Short mmCIF file of C-alpha atoms in Angstrom, two decimals:
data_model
loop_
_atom_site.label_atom_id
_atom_site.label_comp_id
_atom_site.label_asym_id
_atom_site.label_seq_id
_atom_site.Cartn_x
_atom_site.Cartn_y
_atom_site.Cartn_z
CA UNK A 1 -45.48 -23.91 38.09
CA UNK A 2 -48.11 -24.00 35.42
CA UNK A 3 -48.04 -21.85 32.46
CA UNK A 4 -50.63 -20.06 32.83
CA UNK A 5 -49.42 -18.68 36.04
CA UNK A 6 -46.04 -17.73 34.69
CA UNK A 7 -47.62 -15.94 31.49
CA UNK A 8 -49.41 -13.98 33.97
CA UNK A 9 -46.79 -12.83 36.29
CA UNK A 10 -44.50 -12.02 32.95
CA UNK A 11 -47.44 -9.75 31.81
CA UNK A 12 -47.44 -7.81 35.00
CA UNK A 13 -44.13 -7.36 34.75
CA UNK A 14 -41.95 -10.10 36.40
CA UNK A 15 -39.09 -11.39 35.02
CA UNK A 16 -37.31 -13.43 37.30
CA UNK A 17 -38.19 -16.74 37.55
CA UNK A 18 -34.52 -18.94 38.09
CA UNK A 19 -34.94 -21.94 39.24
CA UNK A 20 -38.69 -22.10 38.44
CA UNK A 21 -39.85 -25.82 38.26
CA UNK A 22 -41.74 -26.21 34.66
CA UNK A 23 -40.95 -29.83 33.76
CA UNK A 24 -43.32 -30.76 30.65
CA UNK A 25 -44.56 -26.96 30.58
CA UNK A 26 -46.27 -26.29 27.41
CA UNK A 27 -45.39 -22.33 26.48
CA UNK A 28 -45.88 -22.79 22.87
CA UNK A 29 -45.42 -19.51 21.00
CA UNK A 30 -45.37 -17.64 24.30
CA UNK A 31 -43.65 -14.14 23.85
CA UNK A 32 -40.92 -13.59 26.57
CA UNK A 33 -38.02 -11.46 25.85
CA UNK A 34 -35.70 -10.92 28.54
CA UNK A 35 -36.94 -13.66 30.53
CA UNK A 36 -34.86 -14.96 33.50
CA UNK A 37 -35.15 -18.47 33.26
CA UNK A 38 -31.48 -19.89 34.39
CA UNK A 39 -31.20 -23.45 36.66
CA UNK A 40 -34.59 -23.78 35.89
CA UNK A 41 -36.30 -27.31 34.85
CA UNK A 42 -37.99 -27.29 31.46
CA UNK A 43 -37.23 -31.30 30.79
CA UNK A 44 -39.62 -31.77 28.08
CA UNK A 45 -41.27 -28.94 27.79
CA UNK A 46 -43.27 -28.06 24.75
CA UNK A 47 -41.68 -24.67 23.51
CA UNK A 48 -42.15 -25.10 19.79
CA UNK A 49 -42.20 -21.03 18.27
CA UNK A 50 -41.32 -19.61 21.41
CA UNK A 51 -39.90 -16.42 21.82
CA UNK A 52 -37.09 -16.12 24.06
CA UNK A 53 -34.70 -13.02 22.69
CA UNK A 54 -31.95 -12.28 25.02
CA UNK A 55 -33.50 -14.59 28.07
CA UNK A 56 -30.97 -16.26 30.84
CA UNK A 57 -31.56 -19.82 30.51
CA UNK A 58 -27.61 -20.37 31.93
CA UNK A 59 -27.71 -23.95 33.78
CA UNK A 60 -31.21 -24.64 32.83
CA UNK A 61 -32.04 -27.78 32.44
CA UNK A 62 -33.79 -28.34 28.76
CA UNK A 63 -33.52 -31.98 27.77
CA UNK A 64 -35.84 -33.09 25.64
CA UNK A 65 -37.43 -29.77 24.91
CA UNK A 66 -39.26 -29.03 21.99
CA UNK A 67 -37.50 -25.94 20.59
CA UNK A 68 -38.66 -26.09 17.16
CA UNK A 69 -38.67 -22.88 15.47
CA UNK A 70 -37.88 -20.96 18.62
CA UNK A 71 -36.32 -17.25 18.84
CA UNK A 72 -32.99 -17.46 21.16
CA UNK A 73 -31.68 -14.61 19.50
CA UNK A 74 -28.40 -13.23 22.11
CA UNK A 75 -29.77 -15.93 24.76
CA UNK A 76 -27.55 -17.03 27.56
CA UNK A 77 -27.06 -20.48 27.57
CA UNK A 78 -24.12 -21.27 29.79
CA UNK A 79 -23.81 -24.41 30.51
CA UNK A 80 -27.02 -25.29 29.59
CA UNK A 81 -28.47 -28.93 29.66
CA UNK A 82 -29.75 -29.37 25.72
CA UNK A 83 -29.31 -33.30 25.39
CA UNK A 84 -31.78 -34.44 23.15
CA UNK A 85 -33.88 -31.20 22.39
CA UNK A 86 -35.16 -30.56 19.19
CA UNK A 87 -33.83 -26.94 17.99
CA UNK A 88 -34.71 -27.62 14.42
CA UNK A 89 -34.70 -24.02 12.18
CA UNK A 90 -33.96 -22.20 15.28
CA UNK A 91 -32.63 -19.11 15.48
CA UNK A 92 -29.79 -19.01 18.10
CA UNK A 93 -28.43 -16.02 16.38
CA UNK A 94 -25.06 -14.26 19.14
CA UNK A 95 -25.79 -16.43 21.60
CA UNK A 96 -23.80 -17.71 24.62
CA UNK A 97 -23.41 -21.82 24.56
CA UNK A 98 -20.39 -22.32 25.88
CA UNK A 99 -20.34 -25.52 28.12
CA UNK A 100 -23.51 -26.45 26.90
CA UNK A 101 -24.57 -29.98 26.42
CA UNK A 102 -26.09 -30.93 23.08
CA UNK A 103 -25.66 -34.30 23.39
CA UNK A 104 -28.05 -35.76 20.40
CA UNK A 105 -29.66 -32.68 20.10
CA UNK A 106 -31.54 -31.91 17.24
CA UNK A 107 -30.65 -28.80 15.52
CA UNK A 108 -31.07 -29.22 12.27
CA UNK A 109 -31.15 -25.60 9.65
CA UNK A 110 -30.85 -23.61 12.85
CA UNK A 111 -29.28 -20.46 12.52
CA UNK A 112 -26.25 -20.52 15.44
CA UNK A 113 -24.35 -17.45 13.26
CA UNK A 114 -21.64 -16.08 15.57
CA UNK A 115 -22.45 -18.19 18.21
CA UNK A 116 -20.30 -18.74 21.36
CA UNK A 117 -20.15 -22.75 21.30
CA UNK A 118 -16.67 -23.23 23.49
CA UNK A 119 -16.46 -26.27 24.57
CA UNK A 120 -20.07 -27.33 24.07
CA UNK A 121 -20.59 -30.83 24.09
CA UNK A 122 -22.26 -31.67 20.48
CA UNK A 123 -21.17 -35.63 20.58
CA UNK A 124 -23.75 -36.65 17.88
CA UNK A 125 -25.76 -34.33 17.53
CA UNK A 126 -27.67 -33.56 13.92
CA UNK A 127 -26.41 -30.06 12.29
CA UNK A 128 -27.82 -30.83 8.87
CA UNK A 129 -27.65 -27.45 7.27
CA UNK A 130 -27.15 -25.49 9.89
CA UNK A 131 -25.40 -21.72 10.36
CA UNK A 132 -22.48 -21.55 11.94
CA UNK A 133 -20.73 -18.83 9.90
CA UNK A 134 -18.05 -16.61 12.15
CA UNK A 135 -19.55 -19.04 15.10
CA UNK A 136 -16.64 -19.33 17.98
CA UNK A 137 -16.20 -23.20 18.44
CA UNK A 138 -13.22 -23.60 20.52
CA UNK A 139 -12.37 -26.40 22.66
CA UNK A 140 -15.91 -28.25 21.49
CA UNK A 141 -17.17 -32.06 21.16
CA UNK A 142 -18.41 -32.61 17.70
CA UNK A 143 -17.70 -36.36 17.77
CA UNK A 144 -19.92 -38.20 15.25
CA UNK A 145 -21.62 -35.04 14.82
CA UNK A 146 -23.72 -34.95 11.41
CA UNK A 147 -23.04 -31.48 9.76
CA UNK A 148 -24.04 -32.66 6.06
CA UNK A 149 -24.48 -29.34 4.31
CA UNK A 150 -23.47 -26.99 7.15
CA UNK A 151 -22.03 -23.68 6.60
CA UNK A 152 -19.12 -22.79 9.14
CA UNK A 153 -17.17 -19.93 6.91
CA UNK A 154 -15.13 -17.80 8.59
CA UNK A 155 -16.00 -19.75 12.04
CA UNK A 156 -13.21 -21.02 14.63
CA UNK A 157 -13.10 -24.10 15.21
CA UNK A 158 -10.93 -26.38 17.58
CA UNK A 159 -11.97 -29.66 19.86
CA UNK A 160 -12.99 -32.97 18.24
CA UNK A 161 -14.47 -33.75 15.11
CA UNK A 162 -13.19 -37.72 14.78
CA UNK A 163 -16.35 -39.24 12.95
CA UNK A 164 -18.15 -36.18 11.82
CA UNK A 165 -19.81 -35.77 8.93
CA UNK A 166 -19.12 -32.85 7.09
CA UNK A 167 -20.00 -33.70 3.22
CA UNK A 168 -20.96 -30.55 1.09
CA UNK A 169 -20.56 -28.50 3.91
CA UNK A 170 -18.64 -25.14 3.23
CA UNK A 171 -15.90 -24.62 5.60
CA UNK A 172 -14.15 -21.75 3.57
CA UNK A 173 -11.94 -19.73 5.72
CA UNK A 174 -12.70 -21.48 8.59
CA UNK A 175 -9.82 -21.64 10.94
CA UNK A 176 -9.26 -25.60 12.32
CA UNK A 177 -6.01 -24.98 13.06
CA UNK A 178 -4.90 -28.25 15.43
CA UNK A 179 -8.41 -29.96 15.47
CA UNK A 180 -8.95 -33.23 15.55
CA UNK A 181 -10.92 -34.80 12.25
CA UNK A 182 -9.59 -38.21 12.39
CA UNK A 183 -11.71 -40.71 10.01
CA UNK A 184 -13.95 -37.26 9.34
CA UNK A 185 -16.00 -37.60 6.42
CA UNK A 186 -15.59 -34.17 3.97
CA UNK A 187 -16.43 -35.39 0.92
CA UNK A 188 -17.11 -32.76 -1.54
CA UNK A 189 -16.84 -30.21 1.26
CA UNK A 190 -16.05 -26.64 0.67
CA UNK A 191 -12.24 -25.70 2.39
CA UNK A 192 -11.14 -23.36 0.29
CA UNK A 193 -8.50 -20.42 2.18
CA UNK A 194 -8.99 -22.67 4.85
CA UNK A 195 -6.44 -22.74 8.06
CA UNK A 196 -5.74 -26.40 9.07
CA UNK A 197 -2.45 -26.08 10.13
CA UNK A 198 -1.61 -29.04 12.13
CA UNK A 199 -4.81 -30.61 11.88
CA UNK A 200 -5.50 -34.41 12.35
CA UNK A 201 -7.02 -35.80 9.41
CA UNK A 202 -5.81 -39.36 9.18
CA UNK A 203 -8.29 -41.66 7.43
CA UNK A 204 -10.86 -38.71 6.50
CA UNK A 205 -12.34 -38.86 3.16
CA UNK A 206 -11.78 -35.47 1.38
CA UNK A 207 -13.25 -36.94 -1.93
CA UNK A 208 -14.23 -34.19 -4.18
CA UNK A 209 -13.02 -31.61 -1.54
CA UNK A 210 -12.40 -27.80 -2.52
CA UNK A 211 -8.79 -27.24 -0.59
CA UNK A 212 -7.74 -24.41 -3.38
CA UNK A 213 -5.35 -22.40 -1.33
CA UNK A 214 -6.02 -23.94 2.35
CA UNK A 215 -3.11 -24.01 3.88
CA UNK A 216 -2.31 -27.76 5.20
CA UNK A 217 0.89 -26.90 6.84
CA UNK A 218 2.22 -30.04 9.48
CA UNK A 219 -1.35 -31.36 9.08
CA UNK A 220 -1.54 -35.44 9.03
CA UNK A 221 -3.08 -36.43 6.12
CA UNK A 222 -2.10 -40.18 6.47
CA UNK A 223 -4.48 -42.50 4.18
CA UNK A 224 -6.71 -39.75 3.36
CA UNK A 225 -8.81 -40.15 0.10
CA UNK A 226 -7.84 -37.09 -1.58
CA UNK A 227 -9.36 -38.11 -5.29
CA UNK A 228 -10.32 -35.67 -7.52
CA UNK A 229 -10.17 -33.15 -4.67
CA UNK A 230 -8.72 -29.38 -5.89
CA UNK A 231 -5.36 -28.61 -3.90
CA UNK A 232 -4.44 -26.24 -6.34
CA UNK A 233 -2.04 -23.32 -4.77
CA UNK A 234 -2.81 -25.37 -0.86
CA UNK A 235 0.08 -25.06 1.23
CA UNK A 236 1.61 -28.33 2.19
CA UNK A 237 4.67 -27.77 3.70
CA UNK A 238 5.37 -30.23 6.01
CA UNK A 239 1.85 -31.96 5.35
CA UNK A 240 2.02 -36.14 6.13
CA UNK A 241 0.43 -37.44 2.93
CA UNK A 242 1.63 -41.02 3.74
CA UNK A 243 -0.68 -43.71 2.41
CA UNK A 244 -3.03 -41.09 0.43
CA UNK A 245 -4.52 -41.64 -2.52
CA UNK A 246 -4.65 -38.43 -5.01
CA UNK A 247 -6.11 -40.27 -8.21
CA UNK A 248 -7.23 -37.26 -10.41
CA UNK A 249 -6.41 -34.49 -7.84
CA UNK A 250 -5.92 -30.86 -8.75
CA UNK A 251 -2.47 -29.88 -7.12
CA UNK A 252 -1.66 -27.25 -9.63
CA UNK A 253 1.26 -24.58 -8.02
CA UNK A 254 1.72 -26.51 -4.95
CA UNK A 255 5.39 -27.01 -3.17
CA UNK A 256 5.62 -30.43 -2.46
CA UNK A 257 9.27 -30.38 -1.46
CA UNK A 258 8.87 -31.05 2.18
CA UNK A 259 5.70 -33.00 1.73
CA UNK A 260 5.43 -36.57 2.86
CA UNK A 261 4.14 -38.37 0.12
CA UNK A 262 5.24 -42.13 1.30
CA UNK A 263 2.87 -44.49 -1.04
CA UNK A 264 1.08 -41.68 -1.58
CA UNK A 265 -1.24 -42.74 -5.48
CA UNK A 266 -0.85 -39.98 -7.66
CA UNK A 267 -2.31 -41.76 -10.99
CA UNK A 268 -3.94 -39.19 -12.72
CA UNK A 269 -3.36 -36.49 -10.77
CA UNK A 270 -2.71 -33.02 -12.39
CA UNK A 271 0.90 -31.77 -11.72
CA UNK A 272 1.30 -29.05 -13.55
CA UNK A 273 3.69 -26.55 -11.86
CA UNK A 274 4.25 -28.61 -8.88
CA UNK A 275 7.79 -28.38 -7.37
CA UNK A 276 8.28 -31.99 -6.36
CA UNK A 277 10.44 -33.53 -3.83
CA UNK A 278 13.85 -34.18 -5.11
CA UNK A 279 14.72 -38.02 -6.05
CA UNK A 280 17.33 -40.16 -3.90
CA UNK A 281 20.22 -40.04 -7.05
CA UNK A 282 22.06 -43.60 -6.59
CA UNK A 283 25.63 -44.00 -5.67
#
């Protein structure tokens, strides 16, 4: 279908056009709210600006799209096919992605705020800056996923993370309770009242991180590189610090007494208040 043909039956009123074939369309900038658009083929279609409030696009197929700047406020993208699209400064603001693949995609400061990501398949895809604040992120594939500078406060988040790169971004109150961040880069990130109970984060490097008052609780921390991060009042009670180094770390009112801290490098680190783990007393 060409686009001239589906502008004109939009603008006499039709809205249903599932399973429409538009592979390569260019709507650029087209206005159309409400649109049903789901299982259909827009494979490289040019849809840079376009404004698609509250349209059903569940199932459709949208690899390699150009999605630049697009409205998708409330859209319904179910299960979606986003590999490769470009959704850079998009505004995907309440809408439904769960299942969707965003393999590679491109989504750079979009605006996904309270979006419905559950398990969404983001395996490297390029978050720079990006909103995810109170965003709903269970169950999802952020595997080598960049997410430099992302905001994800207050957003739930469980799935896979190994390999992502979350530097500067601010995860405060974020709940990551159980995720997987394994060799995760978080340097200098923001995790302050953060919930990471249980969370795998062998290997990650945490340099510089914010942690005051996250609470750490059975999280594996093994090797992590902890230095000059601020754990100051974190909860670490049963936390695997094994093989981490703290050099110049903040852990000011922490209870260390059923923390792991097995060649764990403190040099430097602040102490004050800490209640530390009792020393074996020799026979």
């Amino acid at each position: 279908m060409r686009a001239s043909e589906l502008l004109k039956r939009y603008a006499a009123g039709e809205r249903d056009f599932s399973q429409a074939s538009l592979w390569g369309v260019n709507l650029s900038k087209a206005i159309l709210r409400g649109i049903d658009l789901s299982r259909a083929d827009l494979r490289g279609a040019n849809l840079r600006g376009i404004a698609l409030r509250e349209a059903c696009l569940d199932g459709a197929k949208l690899a390699e799209a150009d999605l630049t700047g697009a409205n998708l406020w409330g859209a319904d993208l179910r299960g979606a096919d986003l590999q490769g699209a470009n959704l850079t400064e998009a505004n995907l603001t309440g809408a439904d992605l769960r299942k969707a693949c965003l393999v590679q995609a491109i989504l750079n400061k979009s605006n996904l705020n309270s979006v419905n990501l559950s398990e969404a398949d983001l395996n490297s895809a390029h978050l720079w800056g990006a909103n995810l604040c109170a965003a709903k992120l269970l169950e999802i594939d952020l595997r080598a996923a960049n997410l430099r500078g992302a905001y994800l406060c207050q957003a739930i988040l469980s799935g896979n993370l190994s390999e992502a790169n979350l530097s500067g971004a601010n995860l405060s109150w974020t709940i990551l309770a159980g995720a997987n961040l394994q060799d995760a880069i978080l340097s200098e990130a923001e995790l302050s009242s953060a919930n990471l109970t249980g969370t795998n984060l062998s290997n990650a490097k945490l340099r510089g991180a914010d942690l005051r008052g996250a609470d750490l609780s059975d999280a594996n921390l093994s090797g992590v590189n902890l230095n000059e991060a601020n754990l100051s009042m974190a909860k670490l009670t049963g936390t695997i610090l094994n093989g981490a180094t703290l050099s110049g770390a903040d852990l000011r009112g922490t209870n260390l007494t059923e923390t792991n801290l097995t060649e764990a490098n403190l040099l430097g680190a602040n102490l004050r208040g800490v209640m530390m783990p009792d020393l074996p007393t020799s026979g």
